[in-house]
Structure formats: structure tokens, C-alpha cells
Amino acid sequence: MRTDQAARPINTRRTPHSAAAVGLAKRSIVNITRLPSAFLPSVLMPVFQSIAFAGTFFAIIQIPGFPTDRSINWFLPLGTLMGAGFAGIGIGFSTIRDLETGFYDRIRLTPAPRSALITGPLAAALIRAALVTTIVIIVGLIFGARPTHGPTGVLFLYVAAAGIAALGTGWGLGLAFRFRDMRAAAIMQLTFFLLIFLTDAQTPLFIMDGWLELVARINPFTNVIRLARLGFLDAPITWNNIWGGLIAIVAISALTLTFARRSLARLSDS
Amino acid sequence: MTSPVTTAPLTPTRAPAETSTIAQTWALSVRSIQSLLRQPSLIVPSLIFPLFFAALGTSSFSRATGLPGFPAVDSYLDFALAGAIVQGILFGSTTGATALATDIENGFFDRLLASPSTRTGIIVGRMAGGMAYGAFQTLFFVLVLLPFGLSIKGGIGGVVGLMVSGTILALAIGALMSAMALLTGSAEAVQGAFPLLFIALFFSSAFFPRETMSGIYGTMADFNPVSHLVEGMRDLVIEGVSASALARAILVPAALAVVSIALSLRALRHRLGAS
């Protein structure tokens, strides 16, 4: 007896990188609707943070020299970056879930190029971050935020959010591949949380006292937050306020994505 | 050949003593505390995060203490202590309720119900563990922050007042979250309810005075009982022991505790009826 399957030639074609990456990105985006409980916190948390901080710390704009007269303008970019970071780290969470259930082993058995296992989730994180940023901006506008430099200024917020999402993805994937269980989730969140808050997240550098000022000055995330806030502060947009943030994003993203690629290679070797 | 064991009389020398309600509750309280101590990863965040935020706030907002509406304080750290204590207790009390939900999930709660222990002892035992931890947290925050410049105008009496307030607050929050655990039987649901406590904390005067807030934020803080609780505790730190400060620091969480215990007992009855 002849079977069609036995007669069929083995498929030796290599899946194009772009097709594999797009497929993985689509899967991640579809999961937003299939598992909203995993994505909703990354939207609700930055919205809540922006509103709550703006209300609680409303009075700090009265400090002489404060760079805006609206507290929501100060805290909205911070909330957005938190959301973008968690959009990236969330990719790490879902990868851990796939590793634990064994689904990731099946992905690795496909002929997809290894690099697509990084770029696919990265693309998904960038889309998620753009979504979060848009939602936070809309809610922020309702609560009184006003961009001070038009669409160009807002664009810097999107750039910073994309950068944070990219570095968050690299960090999340790298730790997921190393630990392969939920221990990694705690490390992802804690390190990101610390790095974001040990900056001028709450008040400008000139208002701080003591150890935090020193730490914030050397923390590269301070430059990223400065970039994100450009379109919401009264100060003019200058190259001096831009380049530090761009370099920080590129350098840290390169480091974390390299970490993710190497961790994936190590996972494949084991 | 007969062995001495098989020929030994089977009648017990005395009937097993029935344990008192207090002894049962005590045993369950000890179990509750031991389960916390055996899993440091569960309690460390509730000790570290409030201290981190207090340190962060002290460095960030030290110049804000001169703004109109801010009470006269030596440093922002003095102002922030009450908020840090409440924040820590909110974290810690959720841990105890999550453990109760886990007991329900893994069937241990049903085994307790099948035992001759009193129904309320099961719940009170869990809450007593949380109360002891709440008192410990309060003392821990005070002792850790003292070398960093914290000054408590109320002295020893103020610290005792803070501990009493922290203990009752732990009871109130523990009972509230236990009600959630009993109603849902799900640790995930208890964890999912935690953000509601976080919202209550942030829309209060835990981190900045109500007098500096405006519009809807100020109104929400005015109506939020957490504001009045925190302000009572804060007055013990920055002004000293007074009847007004003690009343707010103790009566507000006590009122919350009465309501939340009623809720948790009702949830227990609901669960017993369902099982």
C-alpha cells in the first residue's frame, strides 16, 4: 500500500527570517486578546501611576525652578516608560510560560532561524509599547496633560518608550532562557523597577539631596527619562537633552539583546 | 508465643483532653507565623520595599517639606515613616490571606474543618499571625530608620502607639483579604485584589499632605480612611503623643477591623454552607 505522506519529499527549505519573526510577533500580539489578564496590567499600571503620582505629588511643581507647571506632564512620561518596560519584560514572562509548558522546545525544533526567536518577540514588544504609550497619552490628556512642543515632542516619548521596550525584551528573554522558570520574573521586575526609580523619576536632579542625586546622575536611565519628557516640559528641546538618551537606549538595548541571543544559544546547547 | 505488645490492655489510661479554643487558636497562630518565617521570599518585599520608598522619598522630596501645607517636620523621613508602615502592612497582610487561600486550594482548610477545632479559631489563628507580623514590621521600620535620622517626638509611648496601630491595621487588612480568600478560594484572586489596596494607599495622604493636593485628588484623600489613619500615626512621630493622634491612629483601623472581621465571618459561614 502506498501512502501519500511517505511519498512526499522532506521539506528542507529554510524558513525565511522575516516570515518566522512576523509569525512569532503575530502570535504574541494575538495573545493580548487571548490572555488579556497578562497584558492588562502593563496598560493599567502606567495609567494609574501617571494619575496617582500627579495627584499625590501635585505640590512639587511649586518648587522654584520646576520645569513644568503641570504635575501630570512630569509624571506621564515616567508612567509610559514603566508600561513600555513591562511590555518588554512581559515578553520574558510569556517565554517562561512557553519554556515551562514545553511549547518553546517545539518552536526551537522548527527550521526558523534562531535570530527570529529574538526579533519576532522584539517586534511584538515594540507594538505593545506603542499601544501602551498611545493609551497613556490619551488618558493623560483627559487628566490635563498638555504637550509643550507639539507632535515632535510627543515623538520623543514614543522613541524612548520603544527603546525601553527593546532593552526590556532583551533583558526578559535573556533571563528567561537562563533560568527557564518564574524565578526569572522576579529578577526582571526588580532590576527594572530599581533602575527606573533610581533616576530623576520623581523630582528633577537639582531638587534631590544626598545619595539619590549621585546615583541618578550616573544611571543611564536618567538620560532616557529626560528624552521621554522633552515634549512635556517648558524647556526648549536641545540636542544636549537628546543624544544622551539615544546613546543609552542603543547601548543598553544592544547589550541586553546580545545577552538574550547568547542565552538562547546556551539554551540550545544544553 | 504471645508478645507483650499484643497482650497489653487496649483501654487508654485516660481520655484525650479536649483542647481549649485558646489553645487551638494559639496553635494555629504559631503555624501561621512559622509559615511566614519559613518563606522569607514572601515577607522580604514587605520589609524592603517600604524602606526603599522611604529612602527614595527622603532624597527626592526633602525640599518639598518647605512648601505651603506641609507640616513642620525635621525631615521628610519623619513625615514618611507612617506611610512606610502602612505600606508594609498592606503588603504583609496580603501574604497571610494568600496563605489562607492556598490552604483552601490544597485542601488543608477542609482538613481543619473536619477536625474538632473551632471555626472562628481557624480564621482568628491566621489573623493573629498577621497581627504579630504587623507589630514586628512597625518596630522593624522604626529601628532601621532611626540611625538614618528618624526622630520620633512621641518617644517610647509614640512607638508603642505606632505598634498598636500597626497591629490593628494588620488585623483589619488581614480580615478583609481573608474574606476575599474565603469567598473565592483562590490565591490568585487575593493577589489580584492587592492593587485595590495600593490605590487606596496612593489616593491618601500617605506620601504627601492632603493640604497640598487639589481638586478630585484632595477630595478622594479627604474621604479615604487611610488618610486619617496615616495622619494619626504621623502625628505620633512629628508632634508627639496626644489624645487626638492616638484616637485616629487606633480607632480608624479598629473601625476598619470591625467591618472586615464581620465580612470575613460572613464569608466563612458562606463557605461552610457551601461545603
Coordinates of C-alpha atoms in Angstrom, one line a residue:
Chain A
M1 CA 0.0 0.0 0.0
R2 CA 1.3 3.4 -0.9
T3 CA 0.7 6.4 1.3
D4 CA 0.9 10.0 0.1
Q5 CA 2.8 11.1 3.2
A6 CA 5.6 8.6 2.6
A7 CA 5.9 9.6 -1.0
R8 CA 6.1 13.3 -0.1
P9 CA 9.6 14.7 -0.2
I10 CA 11.1 16.1 3.1
N11 CA 10.8 19.8 3.3
T12 CA 14.4 21.1 3.6
R13 CA 13.6 24.7 2.8
R14 CA 14.8 27.1 5.4
T15 CA 12.0 29.4 6.7
P16 CA 12.9 33.0 5.8
H17 CA 13.9 35.1 8.8
S18 CA 11.2 37.7 8.2
A19 CA 8.4 35.1 7.9
A20 CA 9.4 33.4 11.2
A21 CA 9.8 36.7 13.0
V22 CA 6.5 38.0 11.8
G23 CA 4.8 34.7 12.8
L24 CA 6.2 34.9 16.3
A25 CA 5.3 38.6 16.6
K26 CA 1.7 37.9 15.4
R27 CA 1.4 35.1 18.0
S28 CA 2.5 37.4 20.8
I29 CA 0.0 40.1 19.7
V30 CA -2.8 37.6 19.3
N31 CA -2.1 36.6 22.9
I32 CA -3.2 40.0 24.0
T33 CA -6.8 39.2 23.2
R34 CA -6.5 35.5 24.2
L35 CA -4.8 36.2 27.6
P36 CA -5.8 39.8 28.5
S37 CA -5.0 39.3 32.1
A38 CA -1.3 39.1 31.2
F39 CA -1.3 42.3 29.2
L40 CA -3.8 44.5 31.1
P41 CA -1.5 45.2 34.0
S42 CA 1.0 46.7 31.6
V43 CA -1.7 49.2 30.5
L44 CA -3.5 49.8 33.7
M45 CA -0.3 50.2 35.8
P46 CA 1.2 53.1 33.9
V47 CA -2.2 54.8 33.6
F48 CA -2.7 54.5 37.4
Q49 CA 0.9 55.5 38.1
S50 CA 0.7 58.7 36.0
I51 CA -2.6 59.8 37.5
A52 CA -1.8 58.8 41.1
F53 CA 1.6 60.4 41.2
A54 CA 0.4 63.5 39.5
G55 CA -2.3 63.9 42.1
T56 CA -0.3 62.8 45.2
F57 CA 2.8 64.9 44.4
F58 CA 0.9 67.8 42.8
A59 CA 2.6 70.3 45.0
I60 CA 6.1 69.7 43.8
I61 CA 5.5 71.9 40.8
Q62 CA 5.6 74.8 43.3
I63 CA 9.2 74.3 44.0
P64 CA 11.1 77.2 42.4
G65 CA 12.7 76.2 39.1
F66 CA 10.4 73.1 38.5
P67 CA 10.4 72.6 34.7
T68 CA 6.6 72.4 34.2
D69 CA 3.5 73.8 35.8
R70 CA 1.5 70.6 35.4
S71 CA 2.4 67.6 37.6
I72 CA 0.8 65.2 35.1
N73 CA 3.3 66.5 32.4
W74 CA 6.1 65.4 34.8
F75 CA 4.8 62.0 35.7
L76 CA 3.1 60.9 32.4
P77 CA 6.4 60.1 30.6
L78 CA 7.5 58.1 33.7
G79 CA 4.3 56.1 33.7
T80 CA 4.7 55.5 30.0
L81 CA 8.2 54.2 30.3
M82 CA 7.2 51.9 33.1
G83 CA 4.4 50.5 30.8
A84 CA 6.8 50.2 27.9
G85 CA 9.4 48.4 30.1
F86 CA 6.8 45.9 31.3
A87 CA 5.6 45.4 27.7
G88 CA 9.1 44.2 27.0
I89 CA 9.6 42.3 30.2
G90 CA 6.1 40.7 29.6
I91 CA 7.7 39.0 26.6
G92 CA 10.0 37.4 29.0
F93 CA 7.1 36.2 31.1
S94 CA 5.3 34.6 28.2
T95 CA 8.6 33.0 27.1
I96 CA 9.0 31.4 30.6
R97 CA 5.4 30.1 30.2
D98 CA 6.3 28.6 26.8
L99 CA 9.5 27.1 28.3
E100 CA 7.6 25.5 31.2
T101 CA 4.9 24.0 29.1
G102 CA 7.4 22.7 26.5
F103 CA 6.0 24.8 23.7
Y104 CA 9.3 26.6 23.3
D105 CA 11.0 23.3 22.5
R106 CA 8.7 22.8 19.6
I107 CA 9.4 26.3 18.4
R108 CA 13.1 25.5 18.5
L109 CA 12.6 22.3 16.5
T110 CA 11.2 24.3 13.6
P111 CA 13.5 25.4 10.8
A112 CA 13.1 29.1 11.9
P113 CA 16.4 31.0 12.2
R114 CA 17.5 31.4 15.8
S115 CA 17.7 35.2 15.4
A116 CA 14.0 35.2 14.5
L117 CA 13.3 33.9 18.1
I118 CA 14.6 37.3 19.3
T119 CA 13.5 39.7 16.6
G120 CA 9.9 38.3 16.5
P121 CA 9.2 38.9 20.2
L122 CA 11.1 42.2 19.9
A123 CA 8.7 43.4 17.2
A124 CA 5.8 42.4 19.3
A125 CA 7.2 44.3 22.3
L126 CA 7.6 47.4 20.2
I127 CA 3.9 47.2 19.0
R128 CA 2.7 46.6 22.6
A129 CA 4.8 49.6 23.8
A130 CA 3.4 51.8 21.1
L131 CA -0.1 50.7 22.2
V132 CA 0.6 51.4 25.8
T133 CA 2.1 54.8 25.1
T134 CA -0.9 55.9 23.0
I135 CA -3.3 54.8 25.7
V136 CA -1.4 56.6 28.5
I137 CA -1.1 59.8 26.4
I138 CA -4.9 59.8 25.7
V139 CA -5.7 59.2 29.4
G140 CA -3.1 61.8 30.3
L141 CA -4.6 64.4 28.0
I142 CA -8.0 63.8 29.6
F143 CA -6.4 64.3 33.0
G144 CA -4.8 67.6 32.0
A145 CA -1.5 66.7 30.3
R146 CA -0.5 69.2 27.6
P147 CA 2.4 68.5 25.2
T148 CA 4.5 71.7 25.1
H149 CA 6.3 71.1 21.7
G150 CA 3.6 69.6 19.6
P151 CA 3.8 66.2 17.8
T152 CA 7.6 66.4 17.5
G153 CA 7.9 66.5 21.3
V154 CA 5.5 63.6 21.7
L155 CA 7.6 61.6 19.2
F156 CA 10.5 61.6 21.6
L157 CA 8.2 59.9 24.1
Y158 CA 7.5 57.1 21.6
V159 CA 11.2 56.8 20.8
A160 CA 12.1 56.5 24.5
A161 CA 9.3 54.0 25.0
A162 CA 10.4 51.9 22.1
G163 CA 14.0 51.9 23.5
I164 CA 12.9 50.9 26.9
A165 CA 10.7 48.1 25.4
A166 CA 13.6 46.9 23.3
L167 CA 16.0 46.7 26.3
G168 CA 13.3 45.2 28.4
T169 CA 12.7 42.5 25.8
G170 CA 16.4 41.6 25.7
W171 CA 16.7 41.5 29.5
G172 CA 13.4 39.5 29.8
L173 CA 14.3 37.0 27.1
G174 CA 17.9 36.6 28.4
L175 CA 16.8 35.9 31.9
A176 CA 14.0 33.6 30.7
F177 CA 16.5 31.5 28.7
R178 CA 18.9 31.3 31.6
F179 CA 16.5 30.5 34.5
R180 CA 13.7 28.8 32.5
D181 CA 11.2 29.3 35.3
M182 CA 9.4 32.0 37.2
R183 CA 12.4 32.9 39.3
A184 CA 13.5 35.0 36.4
A185 CA 10.3 37.0 36.5
A186 CA 11.1 38.4 39.9
I187 CA 14.6 39.4 38.8
M188 CA 13.3 41.0 35.7
Q189 CA 10.8 43.2 37.6
L190 CA 13.0 44.1 40.5
T191 CA 16.0 45.2 38.4
F192 CA 13.9 47.2 36.0
F193 CA 12.0 48.8 38.9
L194 CA 15.2 49.8 40.7
L195 CA 16.8 51.2 37.5
I196 CA 13.8 53.3 36.7
F197 CA 13.3 54.7 40.2
L198 CA 17.0 55.4 40.9
T199 CA 16.8 58.3 38.5
D200 CA 15.1 61.7 38.4
A201 CA 11.8 59.7 38.1
Q202 CA 10.1 61.7 41.0
T203 CA 11.9 65.0 41.1
P204 CA 14.5 66.8 38.9
L205 CA 18.1 66.3 39.9
F206 CA 18.6 69.9 41.2
I207 CA 15.9 69.2 43.8
M208 CA 17.3 65.9 45.1
D209 CA 19.6 65.6 48.2
G210 CA 22.2 63.1 49.1
W211 CA 22.8 59.6 47.7
L212 CA 20.0 59.6 45.2
E213 CA 21.3 62.6 43.3
L214 CA 24.7 60.9 42.9
V215 CA 23.1 57.6 41.8
A216 CA 20.7 59.3 39.4
R217 CA 23.5 61.3 37.7
I218 CA 25.4 58.1 36.8
N219 CA 22.3 56.0 36.0
P220 CA 21.9 56.0 32.2
F221 CA 18.2 55.6 32.6
T222 CA 18.1 59.2 33.7
N223 CA 19.0 60.2 30.2
V224 CA 16.2 58.1 28.8
I225 CA 13.6 59.7 31.1
R226 CA 15.0 63.1 30.1
L227 CA 14.5 62.2 26.4
A228 CA 10.9 61.0 27.1
R229 CA 10.0 64.2 28.9
L230 CA 11.2 66.6 26.3
G231 CA 7.8 67.1 24.7
F232 CA 6.1 67.8 28.0
L233 CA 8.4 70.3 29.7
D234 CA 8.6 74.0 29.3
A235 CA 12.4 74.0 28.5
P236 CA 13.4 74.1 24.8
I237 CA 14.3 70.9 23.0
T238 CA 18.1 70.9 22.5
W239 CA 20.5 68.3 21.2
N240 CA 22.2 68.2 24.6
N241 CA 19.0 66.7 26.0
I242 CA 18.6 64.2 23.2
W243 CA 21.9 62.5 22.5
G244 CA 22.4 61.1 26.0
G245 CA 19.1 59.3 25.9
L246 CA 19.6 57.9 22.4
I247 CA 23.0 56.6 23.2
A248 CA 21.7 55.0 26.4
I249 CA 18.9 53.3 24.5
V250 CA 21.1 52.0 21.7
A251 CA 23.9 50.8 24.0
I252 CA 21.7 49.1 26.7
S253 CA 19.4 47.6 24.1
A254 CA 22.5 46.2 22.2
L255 CA 23.8 44.7 25.5
T256 CA 20.6 43.1 26.6
L257 CA 19.7 41.8 23.1
T258 CA 23.2 40.3 22.8
F259 CA 22.6 38.7 26.3
A260 CA 19.3 37.3 25.0
R261 CA 21.0 35.9 21.8
R262 CA 23.8 34.3 23.8
S263 CA 21.4 32.9 26.4
L264 CA 19.3 31.4 23.6
A265 CA 22.5 29.8 22.1
R266 CA 23.3 28.4 25.6
L267 CA 19.7 27.0 25.9
S268 CA 20.1 25.3 22.5
D269 CA 23.5 23.7 23.5
S270 CA 22.1 22.3 26.8
Chain B
M1 CA 4.1 -17.4 71.9
T2 CA 2.4 -14.2 72.8
S3 CA 4.2 -10.9 72.7
P4 CA 3.8 -8.4 75.4
V5 CA 2.6 -5.9 72.9
T6 CA -0.4 -7.9 71.8
T7 CA -1.4 -8.7 75.3
A8 CA -1.2 -5.2 76.5
P9 CA -4.5 -3.8 77.6
L10 CA -6.1 -1.6 74.8
T11 CA -8.1 0.6 77.1
P12 CA -6.5 4.0 77.3
T13 CA -5.2 5.1 80.6
R14 CA -7.1 8.4 80.2
A15 CA -9.4 10.1 77.7
P16 CA -7.7 12.5 75.3
A17 CA -8.0 16.0 76.7
E18 CA -10.2 18.4 74.7
T19 CA -8.1 21.3 73.7
S20 CA -9.5 24.7 74.6
T21 CA -10.4 27.3 72.0
I22 CA -7.5 29.5 73.1
A23 CA -5.1 26.6 72.7
Q24 CA -6.4 25.8 69.2
T25 CA -6.2 29.4 68.2
W26 CA -2.7 29.7 69.6
A27 CA -1.5 26.6 67.8
L28 CA -2.9 27.9 64.5
S29 CA -1.3 31.3 65.2
V30 CA 2.1 29.7 65.7
R31 CA 1.6 27.8 62.5
S32 CA 0.7 31.0 60.7
I33 CA 3.8 32.8 62.0
Q34 CA 6.1 29.8 61.2
S35 CA 4.8 29.6 57.7
L36 CA 5.8 33.2 57.2
L37 CA 9.2 32.7 58.7
R38 CA 9.9 29.6 56.6
Q39 CA 9.3 31.5 53.4
P40 CA 11.4 34.7 53.7
S41 CA 10.9 35.4 50.0
L42 CA 7.3 36.2 50.8
I43 CA 8.0 38.6 53.6
V44 CA 11.2 40.3 52.5
P45 CA 9.4 42.5 49.9
S46 CA 7.1 43.8 52.6
L47 CA 10.1 44.8 54.7
I48 CA 12.4 46.1 51.9
F49 CA 10.0 48.0 49.5
P50 CA 8.6 50.4 52.1
L51 CA 12.2 51.2 53.3
F52 CA 13.3 51.7 49.7
F53 CA 10.4 54.1 49.0
A54 CA 11.1 55.9 52.3
A55 CA 14.7 56.4 51.3
L56 CA 13.8 57.4 47.8
G57 CA 11.2 59.9 49.1
T58 CA 13.6 61.4 51.7
S59 CA 16.2 62.1 49.0
S60 CA 13.6 63.3 46.4
F61 CA 11.2 65.4 48.4
S62 CA 13.4 66.9 51.2
R63 CA 13.0 70.3 49.7
A64 CA 9.2 69.9 49.4
T65 CA 8.8 70.0 53.2
G66 CA 9.1 73.8 53.0
L67 CA 6.0 74.1 50.7
P68 CA 2.8 75.6 52.0
G69 CA 0.5 73.0 53.5
F70 CA 3.4 70.8 54.7
P71 CA 3.5 70.2 58.4
A72 CA 6.6 71.4 60.3
V73 CA 9.0 68.4 60.2
D74 CA 12.7 67.9 60.8
S75 CA 13.0 65.9 57.7
Y76 CA 10.8 64.1 55.1
L77 CA 11.9 60.8 56.7
D78 CA 9.9 61.7 59.8
F79 CA 6.9 62.6 57.6
A80 CA 7.3 59.4 55.5
L81 CA 7.5 56.8 58.4
A82 CA 3.7 56.4 58.8
G83 CA 3.2 55.9 55.1
A84 CA 6.0 53.3 55.1
I85 CA 4.5 51.4 58.0
V86 CA 1.0 51.3 56.3
Q87 CA 2.5 50.3 53.0
G88 CA 4.5 47.5 54.6
I89 CA 1.4 46.2 56.5
L90 CA -0.7 46.2 53.3
F91 CA 2.0 44.1 51.6
G92 CA 2.4 41.7 54.6
S93 CA -1.3 41.2 55.4
T94 CA -1.9 40.2 51.8
T95 CA 0.7 37.5 52.2
G96 CA -1.2 35.9 55.2
A97 CA -4.5 35.9 53.3
T98 CA -2.8 34.4 50.3
A99 CA -1.6 31.6 52.5
L100 CA -5.2 31.0 53.7
A101 CA -6.3 30.8 50.1
T102 CA -3.5 28.3 49.4
D103 CA -4.7 26.2 52.3
I104 CA -8.2 26.2 50.7
E105 CA -6.7 25.3 47.3
N106 CA -4.6 22.4 48.5
G107 CA -7.3 21.0 50.8
F108 CA -5.7 21.7 54.2
F109 CA -8.5 24.1 55.1
D110 CA -11.0 21.2 54.6
R111 CA -9.0 19.0 56.9
L112 CA -9.0 21.8 59.5
L113 CA -12.8 22.0 59.2
A114 CA -13.0 18.2 59.6
S115 CA -11.0 18.4 62.8
P116 CA -12.7 19.3 66.1
S117 CA -11.2 22.9 66.1
T118 CA -13.5 25.8 66.4
R119 CA -14.4 27.5 63.1
T120 CA -13.5 31.0 64.3
G121 CA -10.2 29.8 65.7
I122 CA -9.2 28.8 62.2
I123 CA -9.6 32.3 60.9
V124 CA -8.5 34.1 64.1
G125 CA -5.4 32.0 64.2
R126 CA -4.4 33.1 60.7
M127 CA -5.2 36.7 61.6
A128 CA -3.2 36.6 64.8
G129 CA -0.2 35.6 62.9
G130 CA -0.7 38.6 60.7
M131 CA -1.1 40.9 63.7
A132 CA 2.1 39.7 65.2
Y133 CA 3.9 40.3 61.9
G134 CA 2.3 43.8 61.7
A135 CA 3.7 44.7 65.1
F136 CA 7.1 43.4 64.1
Q137 CA 7.1 45.3 60.9
T138 CA 6.3 48.6 62.7
L139 CA 9.2 48.1 65.1
F140 CA 11.5 47.0 62.3
F141 CA 10.9 50.1 60.3
V142 CA 11.4 52.3 63.3
L143 CA 14.7 50.6 64.3
V144 CA 16.1 50.5 60.8
L145 CA 15.3 54.2 60.1
L146 CA 16.5 55.6 63.5
P147 CA 20.2 55.6 62.5
F148 CA 19.3 57.5 59.3
G149 CA 18.0 60.5 61.2
L150 CA 14.4 59.5 62.1
S151 CA 13.2 61.3 65.2
I152 CA 10.0 60.3 67.0
K153 CA 8.6 63.1 69.0
G154 CA 6.3 60.8 70.9
G155 CA 9.3 58.8 72.2
I156 CA 8.7 55.3 73.5
G157 CA 5.0 56.0 74.0
G158 CA 4.8 57.1 70.4
V159 CA 6.5 53.9 69.2
V160 CA 4.1 51.8 71.3
G161 CA 1.2 53.7 69.8
L162 CA 2.5 53.0 66.3
M163 CA 2.9 49.3 67.1
V164 CA -0.7 49.1 68.5
S165 CA -2.0 50.9 65.4
G166 CA 0.1 48.7 63.1
T167 CA -1.2 45.6 64.8
I168 CA -4.9 46.6 64.5
L169 CA -4.3 47.6 60.9
A170 CA -2.8 44.2 60.1
L171 CA -5.9 42.6 61.7
A172 CA -8.2 44.8 59.6
I173 CA -6.4 44.2 56.3
G174 CA -5.8 40.5 57.1
A175 CA -9.5 40.0 57.8
L176 CA -10.5 41.9 54.6
M177 CA -8.2 39.9 52.4
S178 CA -9.2 36.7 54.3
A179 CA -12.8 37.4 53.3
M180 CA -11.7 37.5 49.7
A181 CA -9.7 34.3 50.2
L182 CA -12.8 32.5 51.8
L183 CA -15.1 33.8 49.1
T184 CA -13.0 32.9 46.1
G185 CA -10.8 30.1 47.5
S186 CA -8.1 31.4 45.1
A187 CA -4.7 32.7 45.9
E188 CA -4.6 34.4 42.5
A189 CA -7.8 36.3 43.3
V190 CA -6.3 37.5 46.6
Q191 CA -3.2 38.7 44.8
G192 CA -5.4 40.3 42.2
A193 CA -7.2 42.3 44.8
F194 CA -4.0 43.8 46.1
P195 CA -3.9 46.7 43.6
L196 CA -7.1 47.9 45.2
L197 CA -5.2 48.4 48.5
F198 CA -2.4 50.1 46.6
I199 CA -4.9 52.5 45.0
A200 CA -6.3 53.2 48.5
L201 CA -2.8 54.0 49.7
F202 CA -1.8 56.3 46.8
F203 CA -5.1 58.3 46.9
S204 CA -4.5 59.2 50.5
S205 CA -2.1 61.4 52.4
A206 CA 0.4 58.6 52.9
F207 CA 3.1 60.3 50.9
F208 CA 2.1 64.0 50.8
P209 CA -0.2 66.0 53.0
R210 CA -3.8 66.5 51.9
E211 CA -3.3 70.2 52.2
T212 CA -1.0 70.2 49.2
M213 CA -3.4 68.2 47.0
S214 CA -6.0 69.9 44.8
G215 CA -9.3 69.1 43.1
I216 CA -10.5 65.5 42.9
Y217 CA -7.3 64.1 44.4
G218 CA -7.8 66.2 47.5
T219 CA -11.4 65.2 47.8
M220 CA -10.6 61.5 47.4
A221 CA -7.9 61.8 50.1
D222 CA -10.3 63.6 52.4
F223 CA -12.8 60.7 52.2
N224 CA -10.2 58.0 52.3
P225 CA -9.9 56.4 55.8
V226 CA -6.2 55.6 55.1
S227 CA -5.5 59.4 55.2
H228 CA -6.9 59.8 58.7
L229 CA -5.1 56.6 59.9
V230 CA -1.8 57.7 58.5
E231 CA -2.2 61.3 59.8
G232 CA -2.8 59.9 63.3
M233 CA 0.3 57.8 63.1
R234 CA 2.3 60.6 61.7
D235 CA 1.3 63.0 64.5
L236 CA 2.7 60.5 67.0
V237 CA 6.0 60.9 65.1
I238 CA 6.2 64.6 64.3
E239 CA 4.2 66.1 67.1
G240 CA 4.2 63.6 70.0
V241 CA 1.6 61.6 71.8
S242 CA -1.8 63.2 72.1
A243 CA -5.4 62.0 72.5
S244 CA -6.3 63.2 69.0
A245 CA -3.3 61.3 67.4
L246 CA -4.0 58.1 69.4
A247 CA -7.7 58.2 68.6
R248 CA -7.1 58.5 64.9
A249 CA -4.2 56.0 64.9
I250 CA -6.1 53.4 66.8
L251 CA -9.9 54.0 66.3
V252 CA -9.7 54.2 62.5
P253 CA -8.1 50.8 62.0
A254 CA -10.3 49.4 64.8
A255 CA -13.4 50.5 62.9
L256 CA -12.0 49.0 59.7
A257 CA -11.2 45.8 61.6
V258 CA -14.8 45.5 62.9
V259 CA -16.2 45.8 59.4
S260 CA -13.6 43.5 57.8
I261 CA -14.0 40.8 60.6
A262 CA -17.7 40.8 60.0
L263 CA -17.1 40.4 56.3
S264 CA -14.7 37.5 56.9
L265 CA -17.0 35.7 59.3
R266 CA -19.8 36.1 56.8
A267 CA -17.5 34.7 54.1
L268 CA -16.6 31.8 56.4
R269 CA -20.3 31.0 57.0
H270 CA -20.9 31.2 53.3
R271 CA -18.0 28.7 52.7
L272 CA -19.2 26.4 55.4
G273 CA -22.7 26.4 54.0
A274 CA -21.3 25.6 50.5
S275 CA -19.1 22.8 51.6

